Coordinates of C-alpha atoms in Angstrom, one line a residue:
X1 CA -79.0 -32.5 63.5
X2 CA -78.6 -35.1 65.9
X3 CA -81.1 -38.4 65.9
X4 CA -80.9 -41.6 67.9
X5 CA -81.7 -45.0 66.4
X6 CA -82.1 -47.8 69.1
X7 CA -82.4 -51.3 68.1
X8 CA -81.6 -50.7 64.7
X9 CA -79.6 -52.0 61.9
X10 CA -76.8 -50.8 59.2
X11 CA -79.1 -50.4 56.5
X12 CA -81.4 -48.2 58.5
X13 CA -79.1 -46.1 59.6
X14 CA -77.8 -45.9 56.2
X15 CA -81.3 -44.6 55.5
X16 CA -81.5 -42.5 58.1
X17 CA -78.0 -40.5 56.6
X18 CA -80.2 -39.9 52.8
X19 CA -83.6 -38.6 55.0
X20 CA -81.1 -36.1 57.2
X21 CA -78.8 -34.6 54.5
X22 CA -82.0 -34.3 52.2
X23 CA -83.4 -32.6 55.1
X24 CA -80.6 -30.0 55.2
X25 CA -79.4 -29.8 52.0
X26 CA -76.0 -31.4 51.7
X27 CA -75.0 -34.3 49.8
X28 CA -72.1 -36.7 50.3
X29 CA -70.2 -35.7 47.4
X30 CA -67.7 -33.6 49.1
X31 CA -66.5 -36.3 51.3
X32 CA -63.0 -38.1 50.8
X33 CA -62.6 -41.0 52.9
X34 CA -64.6 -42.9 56.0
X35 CA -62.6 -42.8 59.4
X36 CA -63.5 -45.4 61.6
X37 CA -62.9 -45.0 65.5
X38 CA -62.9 -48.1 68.1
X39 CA -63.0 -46.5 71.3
X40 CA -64.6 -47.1 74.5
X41 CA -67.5 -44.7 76.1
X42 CA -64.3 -43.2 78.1
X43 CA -62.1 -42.1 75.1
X44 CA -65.3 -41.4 72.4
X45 CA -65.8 -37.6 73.5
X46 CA -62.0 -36.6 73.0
X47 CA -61.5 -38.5 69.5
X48 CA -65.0 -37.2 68.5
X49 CA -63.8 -34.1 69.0
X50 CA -60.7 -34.6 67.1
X51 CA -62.0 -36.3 64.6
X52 CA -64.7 -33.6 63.7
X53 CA -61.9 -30.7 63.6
X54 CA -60.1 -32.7 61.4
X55 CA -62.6 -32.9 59.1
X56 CA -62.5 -29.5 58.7
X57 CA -59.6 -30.3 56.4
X58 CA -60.9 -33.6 55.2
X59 CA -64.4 -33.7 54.9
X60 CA -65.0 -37.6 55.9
X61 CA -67.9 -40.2 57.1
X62 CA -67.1 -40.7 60.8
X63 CA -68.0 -44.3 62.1
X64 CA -67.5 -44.1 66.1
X65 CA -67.3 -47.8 67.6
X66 CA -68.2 -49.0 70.8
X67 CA -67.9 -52.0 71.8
X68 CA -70.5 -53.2 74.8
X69 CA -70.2 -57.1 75.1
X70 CA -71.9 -57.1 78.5
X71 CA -70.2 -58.7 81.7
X72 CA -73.2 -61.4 82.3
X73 CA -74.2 -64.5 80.4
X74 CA -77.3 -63.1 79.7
X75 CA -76.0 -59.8 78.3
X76 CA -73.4 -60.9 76.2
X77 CA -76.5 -63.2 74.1
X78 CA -78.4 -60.0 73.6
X79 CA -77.1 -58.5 70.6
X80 CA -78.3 -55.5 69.8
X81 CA -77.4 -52.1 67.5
X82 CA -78.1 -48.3 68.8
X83 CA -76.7 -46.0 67.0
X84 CA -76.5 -41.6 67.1
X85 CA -76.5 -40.3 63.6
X86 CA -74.8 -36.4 63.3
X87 CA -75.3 -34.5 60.6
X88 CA -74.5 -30.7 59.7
X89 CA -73.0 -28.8 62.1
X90 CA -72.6 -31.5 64.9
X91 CA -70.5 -33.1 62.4
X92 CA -68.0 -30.6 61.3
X93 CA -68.0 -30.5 57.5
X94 CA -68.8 -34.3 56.7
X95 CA -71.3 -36.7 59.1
X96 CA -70.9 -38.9 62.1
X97 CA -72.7 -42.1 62.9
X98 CA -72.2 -43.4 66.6
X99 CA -72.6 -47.1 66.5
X100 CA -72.9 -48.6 70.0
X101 CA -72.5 -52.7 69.6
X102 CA -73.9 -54.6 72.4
X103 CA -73.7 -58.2 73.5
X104 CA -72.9 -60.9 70.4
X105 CA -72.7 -58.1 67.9
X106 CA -69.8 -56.7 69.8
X107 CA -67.6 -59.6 68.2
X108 CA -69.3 -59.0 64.4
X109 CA -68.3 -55.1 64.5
X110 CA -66.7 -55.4 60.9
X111 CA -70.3 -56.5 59.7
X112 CA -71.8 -54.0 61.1
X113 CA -69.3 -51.0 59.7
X114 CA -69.2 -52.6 56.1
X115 CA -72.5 -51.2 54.3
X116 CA -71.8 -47.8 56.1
X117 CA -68.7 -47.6 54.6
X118 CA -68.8 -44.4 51.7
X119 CA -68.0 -46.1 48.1
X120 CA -65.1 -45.8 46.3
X121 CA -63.4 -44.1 49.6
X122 CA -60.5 -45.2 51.0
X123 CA -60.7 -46.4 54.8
X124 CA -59.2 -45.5 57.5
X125 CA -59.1 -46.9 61.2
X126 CA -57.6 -45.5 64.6
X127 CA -57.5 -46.6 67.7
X128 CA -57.2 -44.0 70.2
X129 CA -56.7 -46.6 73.1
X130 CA -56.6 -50.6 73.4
X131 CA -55.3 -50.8 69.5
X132 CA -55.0 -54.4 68.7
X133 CA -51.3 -56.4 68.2
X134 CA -51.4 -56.7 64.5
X135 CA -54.2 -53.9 62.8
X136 CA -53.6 -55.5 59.8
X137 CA -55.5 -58.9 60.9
X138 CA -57.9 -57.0 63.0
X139 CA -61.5 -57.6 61.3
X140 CA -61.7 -53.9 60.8
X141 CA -58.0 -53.0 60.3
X142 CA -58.5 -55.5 56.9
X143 CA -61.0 -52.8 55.9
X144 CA -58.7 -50.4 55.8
X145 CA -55.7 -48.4 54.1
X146 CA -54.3 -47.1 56.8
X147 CA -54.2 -48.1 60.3
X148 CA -53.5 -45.4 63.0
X149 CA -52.5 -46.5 66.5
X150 CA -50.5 -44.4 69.7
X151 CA -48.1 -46.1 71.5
X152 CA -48.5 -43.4 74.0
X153 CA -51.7 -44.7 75.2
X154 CA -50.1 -48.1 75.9
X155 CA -49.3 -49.7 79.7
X156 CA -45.8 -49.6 78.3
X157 CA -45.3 -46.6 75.7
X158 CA -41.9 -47.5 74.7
X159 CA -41.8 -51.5 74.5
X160 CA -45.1 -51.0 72.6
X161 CA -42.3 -49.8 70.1
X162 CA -41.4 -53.3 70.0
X163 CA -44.9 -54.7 69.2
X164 CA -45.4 -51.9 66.2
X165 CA -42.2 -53.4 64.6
X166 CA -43.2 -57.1 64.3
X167 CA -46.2 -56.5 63.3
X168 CA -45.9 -53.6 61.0
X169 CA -47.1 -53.9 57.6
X170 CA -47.7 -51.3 54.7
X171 CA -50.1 -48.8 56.0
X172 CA -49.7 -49.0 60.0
X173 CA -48.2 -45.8 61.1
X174 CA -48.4 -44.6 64.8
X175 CA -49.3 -41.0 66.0
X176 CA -45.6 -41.2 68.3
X177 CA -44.2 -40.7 64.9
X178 CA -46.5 -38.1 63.5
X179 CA -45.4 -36.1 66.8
X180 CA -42.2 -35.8 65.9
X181 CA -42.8 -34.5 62.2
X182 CA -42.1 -30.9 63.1
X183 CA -38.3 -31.8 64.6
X184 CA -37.2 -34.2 61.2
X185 CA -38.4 -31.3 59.4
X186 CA -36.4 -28.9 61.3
X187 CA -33.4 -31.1 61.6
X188 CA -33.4 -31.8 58.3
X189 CA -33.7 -28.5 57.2
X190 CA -30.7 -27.3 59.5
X191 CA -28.3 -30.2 57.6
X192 CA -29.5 -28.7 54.2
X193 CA -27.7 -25.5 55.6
X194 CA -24.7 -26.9 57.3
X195 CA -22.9 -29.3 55.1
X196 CA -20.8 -31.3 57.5
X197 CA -20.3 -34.7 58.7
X198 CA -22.2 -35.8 61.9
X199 CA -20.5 -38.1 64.3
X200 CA -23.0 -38.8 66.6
X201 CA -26.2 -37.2 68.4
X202 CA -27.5 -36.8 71.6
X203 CA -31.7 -36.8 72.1
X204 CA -33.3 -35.7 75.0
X205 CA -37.0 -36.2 76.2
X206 CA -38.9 -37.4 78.9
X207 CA -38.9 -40.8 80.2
X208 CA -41.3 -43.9 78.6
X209 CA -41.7 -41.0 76.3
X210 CA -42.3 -43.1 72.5
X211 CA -41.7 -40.3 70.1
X212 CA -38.8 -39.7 72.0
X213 CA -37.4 -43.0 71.1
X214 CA -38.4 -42.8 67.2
X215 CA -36.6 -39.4 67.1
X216 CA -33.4 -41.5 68.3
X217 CA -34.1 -44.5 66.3
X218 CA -34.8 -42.1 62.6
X219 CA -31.3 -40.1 63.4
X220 CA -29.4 -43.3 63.8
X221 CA -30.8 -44.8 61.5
X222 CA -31.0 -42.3 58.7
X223 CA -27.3 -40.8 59.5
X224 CA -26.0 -44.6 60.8
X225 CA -24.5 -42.7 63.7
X226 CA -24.2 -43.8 67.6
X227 CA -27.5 -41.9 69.2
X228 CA -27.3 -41.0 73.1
X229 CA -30.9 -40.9 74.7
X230 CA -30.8 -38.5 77.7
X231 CA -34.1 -38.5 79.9
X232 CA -35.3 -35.1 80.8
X233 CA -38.3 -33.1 82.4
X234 CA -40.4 -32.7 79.3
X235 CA -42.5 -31.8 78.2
X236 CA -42.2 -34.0 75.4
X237 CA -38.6 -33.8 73.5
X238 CA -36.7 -31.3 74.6
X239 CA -33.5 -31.2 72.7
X240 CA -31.4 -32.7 69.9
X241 CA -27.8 -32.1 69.8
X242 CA -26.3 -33.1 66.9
X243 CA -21.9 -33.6 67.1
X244 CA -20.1 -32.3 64.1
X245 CA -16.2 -31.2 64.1
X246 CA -17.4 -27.5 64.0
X247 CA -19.3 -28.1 66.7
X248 CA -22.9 -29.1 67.7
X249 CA -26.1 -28.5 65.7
X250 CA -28.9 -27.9 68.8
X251 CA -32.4 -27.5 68.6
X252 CA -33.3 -27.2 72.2
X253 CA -37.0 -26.8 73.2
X254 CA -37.4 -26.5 77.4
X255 CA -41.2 -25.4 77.4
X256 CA -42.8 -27.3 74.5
X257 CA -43.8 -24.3 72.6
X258 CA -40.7 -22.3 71.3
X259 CA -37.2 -23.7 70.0
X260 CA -33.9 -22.3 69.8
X261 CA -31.4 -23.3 66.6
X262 CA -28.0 -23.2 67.1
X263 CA -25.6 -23.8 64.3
X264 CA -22.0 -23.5 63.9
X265 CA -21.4 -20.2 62.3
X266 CA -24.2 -18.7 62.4
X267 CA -27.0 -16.5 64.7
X268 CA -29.3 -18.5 67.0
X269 CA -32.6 -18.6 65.6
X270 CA -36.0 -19.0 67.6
X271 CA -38.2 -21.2 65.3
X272 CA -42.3 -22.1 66.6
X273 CA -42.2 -25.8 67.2
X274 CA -45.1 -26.1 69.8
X275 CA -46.5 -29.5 70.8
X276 CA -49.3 -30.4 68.7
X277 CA -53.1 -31.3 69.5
X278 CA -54.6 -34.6 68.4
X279 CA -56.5 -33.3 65.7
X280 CA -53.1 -31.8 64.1
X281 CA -51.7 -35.2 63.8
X282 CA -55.0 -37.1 62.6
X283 CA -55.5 -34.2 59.8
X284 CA -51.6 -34.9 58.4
X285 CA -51.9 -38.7 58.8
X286 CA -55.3 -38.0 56.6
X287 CA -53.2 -36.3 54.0
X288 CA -51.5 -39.5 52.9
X289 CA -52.6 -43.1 52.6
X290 CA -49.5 -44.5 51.0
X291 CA -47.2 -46.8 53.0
X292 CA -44.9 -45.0 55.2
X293 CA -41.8 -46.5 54.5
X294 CA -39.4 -44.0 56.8
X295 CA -41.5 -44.9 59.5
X296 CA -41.3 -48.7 58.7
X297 CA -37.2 -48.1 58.8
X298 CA -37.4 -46.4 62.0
X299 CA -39.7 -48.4 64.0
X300 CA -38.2 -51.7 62.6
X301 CA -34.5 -50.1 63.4
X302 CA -33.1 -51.9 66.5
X303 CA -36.0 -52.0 68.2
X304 CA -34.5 -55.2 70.3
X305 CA -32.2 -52.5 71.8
X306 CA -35.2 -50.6 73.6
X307 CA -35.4 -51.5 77.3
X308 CA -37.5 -49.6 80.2
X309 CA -36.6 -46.5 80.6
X310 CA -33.2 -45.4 82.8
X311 CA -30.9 -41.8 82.9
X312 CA -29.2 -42.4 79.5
X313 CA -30.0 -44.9 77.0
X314 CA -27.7 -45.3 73.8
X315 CA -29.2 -46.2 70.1
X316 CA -26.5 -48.4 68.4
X317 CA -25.3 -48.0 64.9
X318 CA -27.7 -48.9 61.8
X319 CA -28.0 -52.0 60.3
X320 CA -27.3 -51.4 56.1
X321 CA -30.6 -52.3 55.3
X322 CA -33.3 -50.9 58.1
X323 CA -35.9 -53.4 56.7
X324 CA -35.2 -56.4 58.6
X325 CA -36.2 -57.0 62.1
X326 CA -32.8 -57.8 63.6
X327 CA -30.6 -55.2 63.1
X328 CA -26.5 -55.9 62.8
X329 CA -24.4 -53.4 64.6
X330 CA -22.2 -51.8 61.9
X331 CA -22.9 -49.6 59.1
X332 CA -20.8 -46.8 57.3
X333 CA -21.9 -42.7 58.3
X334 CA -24.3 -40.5 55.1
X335 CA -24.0 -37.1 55.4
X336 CA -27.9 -36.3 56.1
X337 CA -31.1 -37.7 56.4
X338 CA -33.7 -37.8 54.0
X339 CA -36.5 -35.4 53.2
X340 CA -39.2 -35.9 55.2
X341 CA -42.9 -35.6 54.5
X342 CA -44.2 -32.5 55.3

């Protein structure tokens, strides 16, 4: 069920929500968190969309933002609220509200999304595109738990790095690092097999590519090791060699769908580590709404060593602890990293 509201206002539409689900039978009981988007008309279609699979998983109240100040004078004094409520199956398991802001109001988007909000749910917002320097200061990153942002969408994927790591506080994660959960898994995995030292490691990925970097930056800064950063075709990451004195421990992926294992002793194995659609990474940034303190380390870690990107770019050692801003440059080698989340 689909039904437009133009001219309207938050309590309204909040009206309009009881008449539909009475009208089909569903209730918001089932639902576990609101997820507030601010996008642009451009981007609304494809987070939509991800959004509503993901909801598949978590059922969730789905507050779209758009923002339209107006260019003229005259159009940016005429505030005014339209808004598309989805109920039922246009709105995967859970509902969507599409709130178009227009003139003034643009600027007042937090007092729009506040009575909307489901009670006793946590909050969360994304920014597909455009996110803001600091989310936590953001009017509507203050409503929230977690703050989701993608440095690949930036002018500048990798120095956008830079901005995520002054800024960061508990909450902020990024969905460069969500990309790469599959490979710490793996990685992690393989050094639960293969009890030996690593000396150093070697990443490979495509250019201005941000998960890329995080990959590099969580190695060193997990094994404080000396990490190479190789820049390849793509798609994506393609490799990780890591340096031991039996040899290297590789997972190479070429085509972004299948990877190879290679250990030091043992068969190659062919393991499925394909690249991931957005609605993958929102659903596992939905299951958890604690501070991600690995991430923190890793986007904090020497992230004054980034520059543009070039053929090889090397990731120097780990400061003791990865928690301050300006990293030092010596550290003494663990044997592995960490768990990571699943």
């Amino acid at each position: 069920m689909k039904i437009d509201l133009t001219d309207t206002t938050s309590s309204k539409i909040n009206a309009t929500l009881i008449d539909a689900r009475r009208a089909i039978g569903t209730a918001t009981v089932g639902m576990v968190l609101t997820l507030v988007i601010v996008t642009d008309e451009g981007s609304a279609y494809d987070a939509l969309k991800a959004a509503s699979d993901a909801s598949r998983e978590h059922p969730s109240r789905i507050l779209a933002v758009i923002k339209r100040p107006g260019r003229s004078p005259r159009a940016r004094s005429q505030a005014r609220l339209d808004a598309e409520v989805r109920v039922g199956s246009d709105s995967g398991t859970g509902e969507t509200v599409v709130l178009r802001l227009h003139g003034e109001l643009a600027a007042q988007a937090q007092s729009v999304v506040l009575p909307l909000l489901l009670p006793d749910a946590p909050v969360v917002v994304w920014w597909p595109e455009n996110a803001p320097v600091n989310p936590e200061k953001d009017p509507l990153g203050t409503l929230a738990q977690r703050r989701i942002t993608d440095a690949v969408a930036a002018e500048s994927p990798v120095e956008q790095l830079a901005t995520r790591a002054a800024s960061y506080a508990p909450g902020d994660t990024d969905l460069a690092w969500t990309r790469i959960t599959p490979w710490r898994s793996m990685l992690a995995a393989a050094l639960d097999q293969k009890h030996v030292q690593v000396d150093s490691a070697t990443v490979e990925g495509e250019s201005d590519n941000p998960s890329t970097e995080l990959l590099a930056l969580w190695l060193a800064e997990r094994l404080k090791i000396k990490v190479e950063r190789k820049v390849s075709e793509g798609p994506g990451i393609t490799a990780v060699r890591m340096h031991t004195v039996d040899g290297d421990v590789c997972l190479d992926r070429p085509d972004g769908l299948l990877a190879k294992l290679s250990m030091p002793g043992q068969p190659d194995r062919m393991v499925a580590l394909k690249r991931r659609e957005t609605s993958e990474l929102i659903a596992e940034e939905l299951r958890r709404l604690d501070p991600d303190l690995i991430y923190a380390s890793a986007v904090r870690y020497g992230v004054e060593n980034l520059h543009s990107a070039s053929s090889v770019r090397e990731v120097v050692e780990a400061p003791e602890p990865a928690t301050a801003p300006v990293p030092s440059k010596t550290a003494k080698k663990t044997a592995s990293p960490s768990r990571t989340r699943k």
